[in-house]
Amino acid sequence: GAGVSQSPSNKVTEKGKDVELRCDPISGHTALYWYRQSLGQGLEFLIYFQGNSAPDKSGLPSDRFSAERTGGSVSTLTIQRTQQEDSAVYLCASSFGRDDGYTFGSGTRLTIV
Amino acid sequence: QKEVEQDPGPLSVPEGAIVSLNCTYSNSAFQYFMWYRQYSRKGPELLMYTYSSGNKEDGRFTAQVDKSSKYISLFIRDSQPSDSATYLCAMINQGGKLIFGQGTELSVKP
């Protein structure tokens, strides 16, 4: 596609439920990133995939968070047993490589009630 | 101490003003510097990208990097109401991660 696509655009879920967020990067981009943006806050790094290398998971806030990238393309961010503090906008970005500009999707606005 | 510091504002200026947005950073290993613009309920959009000290100009926008002072700036000339957005500085660390500043909210009044 022409840009980074994220789905769903909005998600409201009950506390304790699991959620899956999807990211379709730009075709040919080998690097994929997940960030979280809370109200009034900057972007918080979560995880980084680069080609076939082991992902950099150093930003994941707890073991309830996990992400995978299948076939070097689509990525899924999973949050288990959601908590209210997980409410945020989850942004995905992709690039050709680590030193290139990132293209962001419009994000998934997650609300835990 | 955060790796990247940015004044969150908000900043309000009249149309036509020159806007100066700034960030400081602590890691001298940062090599690639970016500015993103984020409109409400949208993802960040890459505005400027530079990897060396000095100035880079693109239309009304000028990005300035001073590695010796660990300081970067974005200047917007002849600001327009359509420039109203949050501006985020960002830089890539040795591990390949893009580290963002907190973002500065800019409002340009007609």
Coordinates of C-alpha atoms in Angstrom, one line a residue, chain A residues 5-58:
Chain A
S5 CA -1.8 0.8 7.7
Q6 CA -3.0 0.1 11.3
S7 CA -6.1 -1.6 12.5
P8 CA -8.4 -1.2 14.2
S9 CA -8.3 2.6 14.3
N10 CA -10.1 2.6 17.6
K11 CA -10.6 -0.1 20.2
V12 CA -12.5 -0.1 23.5
T13 CA -12.1 -3.1 25.6
E14 CA -12.8 -4.2 29.2
K15 CA -10.0 -4.4 31.7
G16 CA -8.6 -7.9 31.9
K17 CA -9.3 -8.7 28.2
D18 CA -6.6 -9.4 25.7
V19 CA -6.2 -7.2 22.6
E20 CA -4.4 -7.5 19.3
L21 CA -3.3 -4.5 17.2
R22 CA -2.2 -4.9 13.6
C23 CA 0.3 -3.1 11.5
D24 CA 0.8 -3.4 7.7
P25 CA 4.1 -1.7 6.9
I26 CA 5.0 -0.1 3.5
S27 CA 6.0 -2.8 1.1
G28 CA 9.8 -3.3 1.0
H29 CA 10.4 -1.6 4.3
T30 CA 12.6 -4.0 6.4
A31 CA 12.4 -2.1 9.7
L32 CA 9.2 -1.9 11.8
Y33 CA 8.7 -0.1 15.1
W34 CA 5.9 0.1 17.7
Y35 CA 5.5 3.2 19.8
R36 CA 3.0 4.2 22.4
Q37 CA 1.7 7.7 22.9
S38 CA -0.2 8.6 26.1
L39 CA -2.2 11.8 26.5
G40 CA 0.1 14.8 26.7
Q41 CA 3.2 12.5 26.5
G42 CA 5.8 11.9 23.9
L43 CA 6.3 8.7 21.9
E44 CA 7.5 5.8 24.0
F45 CA 9.5 3.1 22.2
L46 CA 8.1 -0.4 22.6
I47 CA 9.8 -2.8 20.1
Y48 CA 11.8 -2.7 16.9
F49 CA 12.1 -5.4 14.1
Q50 CA 14.9 -5.2 11.5
G51 CA 14.8 -7.8 8.8
N52 CA 15.4 -11.3 10.1
S53 CA 17.3 -10.2 13.2
A54 CA 16.1 -10.8 16.7
P55 CA 13.7 -7.9 17.7
D56 CA 14.8 -5.3 20.2
K57 CA 12.1 -5.7 22.9
S58 CA 13.8 -3.4 25.4

